[in-house]
XYZ file of C-alpha atoms in Angstrom:
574
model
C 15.958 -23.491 -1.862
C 14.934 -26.974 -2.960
C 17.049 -29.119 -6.017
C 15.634 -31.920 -7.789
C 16.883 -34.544 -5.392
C 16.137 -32.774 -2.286
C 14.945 -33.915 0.909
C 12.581 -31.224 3.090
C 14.601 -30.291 6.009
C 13.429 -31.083 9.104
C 13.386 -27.307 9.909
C 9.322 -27.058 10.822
C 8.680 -29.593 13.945
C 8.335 -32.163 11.466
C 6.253 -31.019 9.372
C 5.582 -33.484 6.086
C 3.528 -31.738 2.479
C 0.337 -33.680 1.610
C -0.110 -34.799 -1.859
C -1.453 -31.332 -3.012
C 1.275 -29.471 -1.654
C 3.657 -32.083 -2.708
C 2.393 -31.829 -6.574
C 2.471 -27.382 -5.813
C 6.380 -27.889 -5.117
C 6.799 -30.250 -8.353
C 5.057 -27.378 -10.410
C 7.275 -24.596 -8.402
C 10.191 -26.320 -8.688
C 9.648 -26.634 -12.667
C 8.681 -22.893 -12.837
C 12.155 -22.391 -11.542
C 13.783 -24.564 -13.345
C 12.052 -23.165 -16.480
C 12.622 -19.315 -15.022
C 8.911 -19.157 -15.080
C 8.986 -18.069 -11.603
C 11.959 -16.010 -9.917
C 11.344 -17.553 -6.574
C 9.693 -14.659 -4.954
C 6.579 -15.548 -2.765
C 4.935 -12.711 -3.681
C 4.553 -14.068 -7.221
C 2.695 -17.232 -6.134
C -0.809 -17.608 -7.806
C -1.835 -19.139 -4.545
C -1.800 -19.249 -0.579
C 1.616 -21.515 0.489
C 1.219 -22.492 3.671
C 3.763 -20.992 6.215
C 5.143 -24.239 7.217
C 5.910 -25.543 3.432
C 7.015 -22.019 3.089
C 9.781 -22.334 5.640
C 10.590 -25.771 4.541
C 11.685 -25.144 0.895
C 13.382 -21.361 1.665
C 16.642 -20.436 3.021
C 17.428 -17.016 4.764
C 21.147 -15.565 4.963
C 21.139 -17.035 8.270
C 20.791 -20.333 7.293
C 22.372 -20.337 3.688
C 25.045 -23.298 3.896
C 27.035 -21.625 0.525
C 28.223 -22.988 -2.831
C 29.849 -25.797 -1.630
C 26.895 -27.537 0.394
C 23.801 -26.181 -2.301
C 23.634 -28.720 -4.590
C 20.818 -26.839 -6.528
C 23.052 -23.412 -6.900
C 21.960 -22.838 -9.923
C 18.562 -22.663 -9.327
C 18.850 -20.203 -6.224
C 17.127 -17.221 -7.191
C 19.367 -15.019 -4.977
C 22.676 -16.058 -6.831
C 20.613 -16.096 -10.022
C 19.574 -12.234 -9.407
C 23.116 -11.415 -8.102
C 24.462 -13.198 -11.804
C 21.958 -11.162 -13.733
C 22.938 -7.544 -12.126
C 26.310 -8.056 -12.799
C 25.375 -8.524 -16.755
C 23.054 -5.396 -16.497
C 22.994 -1.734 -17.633
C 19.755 -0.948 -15.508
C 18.811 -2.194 -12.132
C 15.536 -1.580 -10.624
C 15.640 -1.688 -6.585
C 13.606 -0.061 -4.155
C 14.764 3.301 -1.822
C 15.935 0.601 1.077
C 17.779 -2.030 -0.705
C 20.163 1.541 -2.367
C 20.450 3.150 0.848
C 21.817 -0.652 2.510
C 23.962 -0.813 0.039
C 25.382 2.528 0.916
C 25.569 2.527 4.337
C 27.313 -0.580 4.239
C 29.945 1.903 2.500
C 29.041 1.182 -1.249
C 29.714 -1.900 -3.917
C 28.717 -4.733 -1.225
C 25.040 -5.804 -2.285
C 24.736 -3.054 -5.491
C 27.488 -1.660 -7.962
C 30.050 0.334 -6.445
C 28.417 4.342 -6.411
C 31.248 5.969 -7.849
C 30.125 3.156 -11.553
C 26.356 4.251 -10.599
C 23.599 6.778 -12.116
C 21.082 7.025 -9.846
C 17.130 8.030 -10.374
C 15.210 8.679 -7.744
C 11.683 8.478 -7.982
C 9.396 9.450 -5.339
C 12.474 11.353 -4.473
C 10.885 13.080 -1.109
C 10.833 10.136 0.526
C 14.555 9.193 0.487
C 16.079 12.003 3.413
C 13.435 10.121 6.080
C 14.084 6.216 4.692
C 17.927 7.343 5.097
C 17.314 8.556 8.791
C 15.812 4.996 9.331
C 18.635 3.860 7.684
C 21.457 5.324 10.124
C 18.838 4.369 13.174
C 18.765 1.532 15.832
C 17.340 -0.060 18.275
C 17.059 -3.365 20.853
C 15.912 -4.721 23.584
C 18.317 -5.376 26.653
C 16.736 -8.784 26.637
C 17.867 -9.374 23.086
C 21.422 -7.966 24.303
C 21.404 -10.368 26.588
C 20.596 -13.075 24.535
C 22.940 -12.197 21.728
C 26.085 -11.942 24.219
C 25.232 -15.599 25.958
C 24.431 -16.944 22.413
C 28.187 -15.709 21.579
C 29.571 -17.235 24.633
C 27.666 -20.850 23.742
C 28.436 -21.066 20.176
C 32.156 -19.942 19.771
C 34.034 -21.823 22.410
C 31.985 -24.916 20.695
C 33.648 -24.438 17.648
C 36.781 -26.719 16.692
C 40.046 -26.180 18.322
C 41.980 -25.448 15.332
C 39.572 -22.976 14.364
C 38.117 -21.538 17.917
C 39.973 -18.625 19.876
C 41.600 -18.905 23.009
C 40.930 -15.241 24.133
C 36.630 -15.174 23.545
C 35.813 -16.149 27.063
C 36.949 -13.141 28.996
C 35.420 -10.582 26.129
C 31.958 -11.914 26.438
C 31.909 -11.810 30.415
C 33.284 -8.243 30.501
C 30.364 -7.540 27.881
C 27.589 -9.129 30.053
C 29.117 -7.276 32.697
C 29.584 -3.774 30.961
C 25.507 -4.772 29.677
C 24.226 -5.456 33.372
C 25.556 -1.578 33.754
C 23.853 -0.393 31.420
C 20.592 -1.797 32.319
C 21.121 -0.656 35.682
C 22.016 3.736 34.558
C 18.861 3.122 32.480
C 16.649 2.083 35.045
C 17.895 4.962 37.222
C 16.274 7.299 34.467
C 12.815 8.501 35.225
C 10.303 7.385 32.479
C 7.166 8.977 31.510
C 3.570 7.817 29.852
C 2.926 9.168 26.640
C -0.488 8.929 24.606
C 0.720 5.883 22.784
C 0.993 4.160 26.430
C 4.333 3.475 26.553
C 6.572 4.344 29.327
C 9.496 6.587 27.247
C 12.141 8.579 28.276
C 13.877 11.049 25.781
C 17.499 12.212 26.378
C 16.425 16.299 26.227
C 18.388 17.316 23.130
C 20.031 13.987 22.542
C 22.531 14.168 25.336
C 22.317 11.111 27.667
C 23.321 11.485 31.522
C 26.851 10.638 31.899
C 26.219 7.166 33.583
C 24.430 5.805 30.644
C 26.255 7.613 28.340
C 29.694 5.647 29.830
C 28.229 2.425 30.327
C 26.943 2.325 26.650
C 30.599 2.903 26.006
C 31.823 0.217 27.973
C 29.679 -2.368 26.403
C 30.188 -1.090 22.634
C 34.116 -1.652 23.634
C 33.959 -5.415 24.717
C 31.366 -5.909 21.698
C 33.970 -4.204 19.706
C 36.633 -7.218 20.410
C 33.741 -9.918 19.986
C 32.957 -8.818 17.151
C 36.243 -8.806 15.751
C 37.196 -12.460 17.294
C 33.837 -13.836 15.606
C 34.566 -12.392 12.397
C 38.175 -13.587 12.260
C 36.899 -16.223 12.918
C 34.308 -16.352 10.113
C 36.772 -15.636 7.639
C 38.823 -18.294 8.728
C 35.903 -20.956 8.183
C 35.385 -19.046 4.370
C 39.073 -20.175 3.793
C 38.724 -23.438 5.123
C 35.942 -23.988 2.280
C 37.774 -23.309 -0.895
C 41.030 -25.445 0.717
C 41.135 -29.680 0.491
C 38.201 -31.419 1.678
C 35.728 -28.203 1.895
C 32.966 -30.469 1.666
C 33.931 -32.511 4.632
C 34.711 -29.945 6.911
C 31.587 -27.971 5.333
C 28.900 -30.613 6.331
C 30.601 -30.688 10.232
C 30.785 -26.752 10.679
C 28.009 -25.768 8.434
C 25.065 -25.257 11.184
C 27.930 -23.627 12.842
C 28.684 -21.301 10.558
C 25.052 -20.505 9.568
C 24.293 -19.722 13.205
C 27.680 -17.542 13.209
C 26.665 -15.348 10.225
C 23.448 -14.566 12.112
C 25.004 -13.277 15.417
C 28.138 -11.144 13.237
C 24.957 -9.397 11.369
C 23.324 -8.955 14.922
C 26.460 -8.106 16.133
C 26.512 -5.177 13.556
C 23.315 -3.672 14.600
C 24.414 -3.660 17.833
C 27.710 -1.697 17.724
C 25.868 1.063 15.668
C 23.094 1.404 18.515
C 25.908 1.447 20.811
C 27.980 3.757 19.014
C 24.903 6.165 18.601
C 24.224 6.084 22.061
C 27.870 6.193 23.122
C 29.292 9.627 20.486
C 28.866 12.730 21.766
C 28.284 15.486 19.093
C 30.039 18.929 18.885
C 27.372 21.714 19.970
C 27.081 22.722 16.662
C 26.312 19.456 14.935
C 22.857 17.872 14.369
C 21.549 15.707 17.320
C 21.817 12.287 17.773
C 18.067 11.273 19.106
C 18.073 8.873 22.377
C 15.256 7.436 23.618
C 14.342 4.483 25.680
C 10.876 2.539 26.253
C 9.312 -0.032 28.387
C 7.144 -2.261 26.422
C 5.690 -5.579 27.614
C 8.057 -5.518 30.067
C 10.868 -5.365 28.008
C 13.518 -1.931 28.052
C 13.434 -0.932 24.578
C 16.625 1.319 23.532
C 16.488 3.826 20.435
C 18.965 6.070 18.809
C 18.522 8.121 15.129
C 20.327 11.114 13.691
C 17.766 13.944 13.640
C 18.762 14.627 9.883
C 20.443 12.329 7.266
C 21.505 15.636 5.416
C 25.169 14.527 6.093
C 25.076 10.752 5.583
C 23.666 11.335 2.003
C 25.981 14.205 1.412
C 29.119 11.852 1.933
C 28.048 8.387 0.872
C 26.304 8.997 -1.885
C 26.133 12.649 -3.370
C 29.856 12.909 -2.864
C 30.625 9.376 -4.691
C 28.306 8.506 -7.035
C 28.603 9.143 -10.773
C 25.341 11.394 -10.878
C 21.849 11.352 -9.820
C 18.278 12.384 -10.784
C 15.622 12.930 -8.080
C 11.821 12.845 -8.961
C 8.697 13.352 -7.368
C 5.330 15.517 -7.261
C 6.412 16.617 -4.139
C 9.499 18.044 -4.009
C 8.488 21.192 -2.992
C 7.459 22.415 0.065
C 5.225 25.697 -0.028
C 6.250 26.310 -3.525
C 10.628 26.392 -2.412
C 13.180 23.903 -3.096
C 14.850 24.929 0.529
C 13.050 22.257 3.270
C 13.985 19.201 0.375
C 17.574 20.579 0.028
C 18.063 21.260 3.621
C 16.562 17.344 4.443
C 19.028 15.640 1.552
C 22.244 17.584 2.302
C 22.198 19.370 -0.910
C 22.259 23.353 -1.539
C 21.828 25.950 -3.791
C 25.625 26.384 -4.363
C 27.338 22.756 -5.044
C 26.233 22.633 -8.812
C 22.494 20.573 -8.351
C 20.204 22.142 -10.568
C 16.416 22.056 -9.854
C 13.503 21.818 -12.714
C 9.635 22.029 -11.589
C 7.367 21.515 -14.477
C 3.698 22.684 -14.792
C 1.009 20.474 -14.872
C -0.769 19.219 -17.911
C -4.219 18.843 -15.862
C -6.985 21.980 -16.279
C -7.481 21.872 -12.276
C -9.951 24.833 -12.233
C -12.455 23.006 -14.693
C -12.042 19.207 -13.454
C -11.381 19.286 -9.682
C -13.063 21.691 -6.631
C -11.537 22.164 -2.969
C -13.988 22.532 -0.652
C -13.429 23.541 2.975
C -16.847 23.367 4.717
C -17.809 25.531 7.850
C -16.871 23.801 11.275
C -17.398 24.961 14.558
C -13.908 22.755 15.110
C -10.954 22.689 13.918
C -7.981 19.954 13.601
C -6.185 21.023 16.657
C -9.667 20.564 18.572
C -9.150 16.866 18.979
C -12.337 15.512 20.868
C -14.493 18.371 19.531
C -13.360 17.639 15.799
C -14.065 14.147 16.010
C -17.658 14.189 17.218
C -18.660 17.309 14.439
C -16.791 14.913 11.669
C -18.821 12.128 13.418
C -22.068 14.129 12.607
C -21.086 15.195 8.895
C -19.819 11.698 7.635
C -23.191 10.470 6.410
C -24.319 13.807 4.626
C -20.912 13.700 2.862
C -21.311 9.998 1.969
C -24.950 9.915 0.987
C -24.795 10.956 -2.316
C -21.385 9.231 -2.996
C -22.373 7.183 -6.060
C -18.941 5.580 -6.954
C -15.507 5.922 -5.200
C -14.484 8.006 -2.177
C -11.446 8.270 -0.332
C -11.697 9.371 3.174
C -7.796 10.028 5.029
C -7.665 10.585 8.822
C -4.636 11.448 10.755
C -5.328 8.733 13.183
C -6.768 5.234 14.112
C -8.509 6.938 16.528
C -10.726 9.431 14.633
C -10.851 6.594 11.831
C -12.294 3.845 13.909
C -14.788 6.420 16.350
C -16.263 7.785 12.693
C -16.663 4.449 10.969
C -18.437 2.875 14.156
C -20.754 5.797 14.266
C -22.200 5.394 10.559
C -25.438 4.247 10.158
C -25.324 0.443 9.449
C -26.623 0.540 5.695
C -23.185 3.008 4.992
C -20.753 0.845 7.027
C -21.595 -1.970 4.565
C -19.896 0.234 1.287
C -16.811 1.405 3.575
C -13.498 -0.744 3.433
C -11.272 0.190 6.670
C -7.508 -0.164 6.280
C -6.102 -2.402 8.522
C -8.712 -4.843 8.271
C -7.501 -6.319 4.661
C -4.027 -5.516 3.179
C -3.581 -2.975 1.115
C -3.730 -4.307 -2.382
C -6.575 -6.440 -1.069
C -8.639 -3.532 -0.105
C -7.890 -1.458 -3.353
C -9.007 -4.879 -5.509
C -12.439 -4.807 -3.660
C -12.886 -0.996 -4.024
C -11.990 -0.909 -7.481
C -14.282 -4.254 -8.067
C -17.060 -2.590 -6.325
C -17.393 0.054 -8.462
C -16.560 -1.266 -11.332
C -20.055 -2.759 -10.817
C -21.862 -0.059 -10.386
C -22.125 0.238 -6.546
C -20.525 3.183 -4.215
C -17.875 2.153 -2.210
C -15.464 4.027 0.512
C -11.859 3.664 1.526
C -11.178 4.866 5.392
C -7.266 5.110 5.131
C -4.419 6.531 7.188
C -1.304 8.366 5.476
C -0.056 5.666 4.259
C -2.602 5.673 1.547
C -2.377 9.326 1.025
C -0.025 8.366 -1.733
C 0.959 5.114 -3.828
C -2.440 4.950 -4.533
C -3.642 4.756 -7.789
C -7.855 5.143 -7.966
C -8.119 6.891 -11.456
C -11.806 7.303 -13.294
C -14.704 6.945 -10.799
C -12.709 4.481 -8.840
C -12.039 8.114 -6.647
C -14.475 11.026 -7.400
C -14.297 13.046 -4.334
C -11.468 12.778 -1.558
C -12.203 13.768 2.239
C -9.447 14.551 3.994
C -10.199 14.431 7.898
C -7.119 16.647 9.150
C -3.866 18.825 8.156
C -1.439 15.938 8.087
C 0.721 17.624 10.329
C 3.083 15.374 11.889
C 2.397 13.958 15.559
C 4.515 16.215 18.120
C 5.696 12.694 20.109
C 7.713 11.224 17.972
C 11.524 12.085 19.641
C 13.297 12.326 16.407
C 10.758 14.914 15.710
C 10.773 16.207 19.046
C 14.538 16.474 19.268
C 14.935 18.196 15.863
C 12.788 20.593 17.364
C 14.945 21.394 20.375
C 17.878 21.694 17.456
C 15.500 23.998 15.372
C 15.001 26.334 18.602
C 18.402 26.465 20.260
C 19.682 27.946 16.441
C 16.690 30.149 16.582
C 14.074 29.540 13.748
C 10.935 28.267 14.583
C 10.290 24.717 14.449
C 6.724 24.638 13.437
C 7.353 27.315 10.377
C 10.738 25.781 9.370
C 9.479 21.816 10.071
C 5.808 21.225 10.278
C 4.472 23.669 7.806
C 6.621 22.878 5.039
C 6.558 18.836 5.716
C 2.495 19.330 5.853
C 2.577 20.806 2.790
C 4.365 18.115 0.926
C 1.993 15.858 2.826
C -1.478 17.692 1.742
C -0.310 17.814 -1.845
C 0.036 13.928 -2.000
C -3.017 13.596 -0.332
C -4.793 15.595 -2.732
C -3.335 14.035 -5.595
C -5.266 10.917 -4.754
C -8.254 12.823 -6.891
C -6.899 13.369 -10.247
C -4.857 11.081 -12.234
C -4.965 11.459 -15.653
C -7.051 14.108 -18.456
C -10.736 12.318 -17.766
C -10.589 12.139 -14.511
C -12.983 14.702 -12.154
C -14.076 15.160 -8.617
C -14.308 17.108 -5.535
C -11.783 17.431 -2.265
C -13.332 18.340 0.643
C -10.862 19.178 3.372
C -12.249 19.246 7.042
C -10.006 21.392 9.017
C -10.442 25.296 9.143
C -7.172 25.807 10.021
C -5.982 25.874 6.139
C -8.276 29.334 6.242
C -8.146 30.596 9.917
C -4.149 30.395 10.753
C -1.636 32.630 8.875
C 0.497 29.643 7.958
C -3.031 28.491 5.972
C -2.643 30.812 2.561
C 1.001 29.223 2.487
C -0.583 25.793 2.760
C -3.355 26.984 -0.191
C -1.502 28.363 -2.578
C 1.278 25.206 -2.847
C -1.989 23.540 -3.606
C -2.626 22.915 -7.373
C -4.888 25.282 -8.601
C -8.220 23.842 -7.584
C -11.875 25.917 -7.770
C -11.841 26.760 -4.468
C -15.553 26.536 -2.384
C -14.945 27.819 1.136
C -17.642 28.583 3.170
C -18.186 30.820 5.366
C -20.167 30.866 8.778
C -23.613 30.242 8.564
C -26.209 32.496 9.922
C -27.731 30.964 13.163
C -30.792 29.897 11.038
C -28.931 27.695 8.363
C -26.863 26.791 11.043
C -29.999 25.319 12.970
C -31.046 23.874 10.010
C -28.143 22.164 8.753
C -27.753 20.216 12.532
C -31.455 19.295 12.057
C -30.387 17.667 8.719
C -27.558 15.793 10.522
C -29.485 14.555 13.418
């Protein structure tokens, strides 16, 4: 961050504020001065560009510490970290907790065992902990990170360097060159996302990638340890006489150090995931590996984070509350219990609370007849094709339209007739907030407008009043049957002998169409219509589960027509 006497670093090629941009940094740096402004870039009024950006802010990497910052006290990060500490209540997001707790507790947040945690939108946190306890990297940036460590530390000054570093980091390129190698021996396949992957068939690698991995993780191991003893010895060398002097010579050096101990964290727990083999009766550990613009890609996750939250958090911290609409699947507490690592018997208790919303009066499902259904891929596409414009024509304010893929989204919007493609808003084209703004401006004024979305806005999204009058919801948002966690999970499902789709799928679809729904009504005024294109939710036995975890809607499904409505309704979409 930037003090009053500050030079720009020279950390951009050069790069030198005109006078606007040199007046914006006068006003920001006031606003921080003042506390008008926290520091965040999200907060800005305006565009910064990238370059100023990068100029005036300072990433962990590249933090040179108390003793170099002559600003300190303006650094929002130290100024946040000062403010927790004098706090009852701190607000953080699902992934700033869970890093805290995976880094065992206390490091970046209080220590769990002080803590009372609530959380809300509760469902999500089994799956964010899962990403959580995964990794992944690129032999490339292996490669990179191991010859980085063999430039940088024997640099470093004698009195501080390490005698034994150099044979370390060329047993770990070696151990890495071996691991390459027992990948590139496996036999990859194309999936539909058209990426050459190969999944370990229920998480258990071949022995020859399986050792090397463990090879490598034990010469990154010692580096690792050498570089952080090192580290620690250059933290003690600051608070001793003349910090500042040795600061300013070993400060890049130690900046550049910090980066490649963090990388050198992500690392190990890649290689230790690919490396432990699990007892038979233990969840899976999911491998996979990908080639991707010619790079080998290298992936490991637990199937279930059921045992991570049990023991880091459940087990230590001083009590919790979990919220959510959704923390039901198919009206049972089981599929969230099983996800968190909680149960029936360890002293949780579980509240579900009615709604306060008249659904039958305000809000009507209706599932129209289709010759297709959602696991009819090509065919459902084309008859949602010919529907879309009867379904949008007499749209005259907000309407929400969620597919289950780019794919269907993009091959329905680019077969609207022109004068409709004008009121639709697709995501990916705009951010999200963007895109809400302009819907919400839109009809504000009096116009129609549509919202083509993915899952991601299938909740978080808050369109109350005629902002969203009628939601169409393209598909079952059952998840896609590639992803190898999934996949894996599904061998572990099997081999214990339930069914994965009845155990997995239907219950996490549930939770899925609920939020989706949801979109329609959010608060006593509002009204509307969901129509839900996919038979399935009345033709398949798991479809009266699926119904009746819905709230209770007026239902409108119709049945099949007789061939001359049926000849007369293609007419009408022709």
């Amino acid at each position: 961050m930037f003090g009053p006497d500050a030079d720009l670093p020279d950390t951009t090629g050069g790069f030198t504020p005109d006078e606007k941009q040199a007046a914006l940094l006068a006003d920001l740096q006031l606003q921080l001065t003042t506390r008008e402004w926290t520091g965040c870039k999200d907060e800005l009024d305006e565009e910064i560009d990238s370059r100023l950006w990068g100029a005036i802010s300072s990433t962990p990497h590249s933090c040179t510490g108390p003793n170099q910052c002559a600003p300190m006290g303006l650094c929002p990060f130290h100024r946040s970290r000062a403010d927790m500490r004098e706090a009852d209540v701190i607000v953080a997001n699902h992934d700033l907790v869970l890093s805290d707790v995976f880094l065992g507790g206390g490091m970046v947040r209080p220590d769990p065992k002080d803590t009372f945690y609530i959380f809300d939108e509760g469902h999500h946190l089994p799956e964010k902990a899962v990403e959580h306890g995964s990794a992944r990297s690129s032999i490339g940036a292996m490669r990179e990170h191991v010859r980085s460590l063999q430039r940088l530390l024997p640099k470093l000054p004698a009195h501080i360097a390490r005698p034994d570093i150099r044979e370390p980091a060329k047993d770990a390129e070696s151990a890495l060159k071996a691991l390459g190698v027992a990948y590139g021996e496996l036999t990859f396949t194309q999936d539909r996302d058209e990426l050459f992957r190969y999944r370990a068939p229920h998480g258990k690698l071949p022995e020859p990638v399986r050792e090397a991995a463990n090879a490598l993780h034990a010469e990154m191991a010692v580096l690792w340890e050498v570089a952080n003893d090192m580290a620690e010895e250059l933290d003690d060398k600051e608070g001793s006489a003349g910090a500042q002097q040795i600061a300013r010579v070993l400060g890049p050096e130690m900046g550049k150090l910090s980066g490649l101990l963090e990388n050198d964290l992500r690392l190990l727990r890649l290689l230790r995931l690919l490396k432990t083999e699990q007892p038979d009766d233990a969840p899976p550990i999911a491998r996979w590996a990908e080639h991707d613009n010619n790079e080998l890609w290298l992936e490991a996750a637990p199937v279930t984070a059921a045992p991570m939250l049990r023991t880091m958090l459940w087990d230590k911290c001083a009590g919790a509350v979990i919220t959510s609409a959704t923390l039901t699947s198919l009206n049972r507490w089981s599929r969230f219990r099983a996800k968190a690592g909680l149960s029936g018997s360890d002293g949780t208790q579980y509240l579900r609370l009615l709604s306060p919303f008249d659904y039958p009066r305000i809000a009507e499902l209706r599932v129209p007849w289709m010759k297709h259904d959602g696991g009819q891929a090509n065919g459902h596409t084309e008859e949602i094709k010919a529907m879309m414009p009867s379904l949008l024509a007499h749209c005259s304010s907000g309407t929400l339209v969620l597919f289950a893929s780019w794919y269907q989204l993009n091959a329905v919007y680019k077969s609207l007739p022109a004068p409709q493609k004008k009121r639709v808003l697709c995501q990916g084209k705009l951010s999200r907030d963007t895109l809400v703004a302009r819907h919400r401006k839109a009809v504000a004024a009096g116009n129609a407008s549509v919202i083509f979305g993915l899952a991601s806005m299938a909740e978080g999204v808050d369109l109350s009043g005629s902002a969203c009058e009628h939601v169409i919801i393209a598909k079952l948002p059952f998840a896609p049957p590639t992803s190898p966690i999934e996949a894996t999970r599904a061998e572990w499902l099997g081999k214990h002998g339930k069914n994965p789709f009845m155990t997995m799928a239907v219950p996490d679809a549930s939770l899925k169409l609920i939020q989706a729904c949801g979109r329609l009504i959010r608060c006593e005024t509002d009204h509307g219509r969901i129509t839900l294109l996919d038979r399935r939710i009345v033709t398949k036995r798991y479809g009266k589960q699926l119904l009746d975890s819905l709230p209770p809607f007026h239902q409108s499904i119709e049945r099949k027509p007789s061939p001359a409505a049926h000849n007369t309704r293609q007419a009408a979409f022709a």
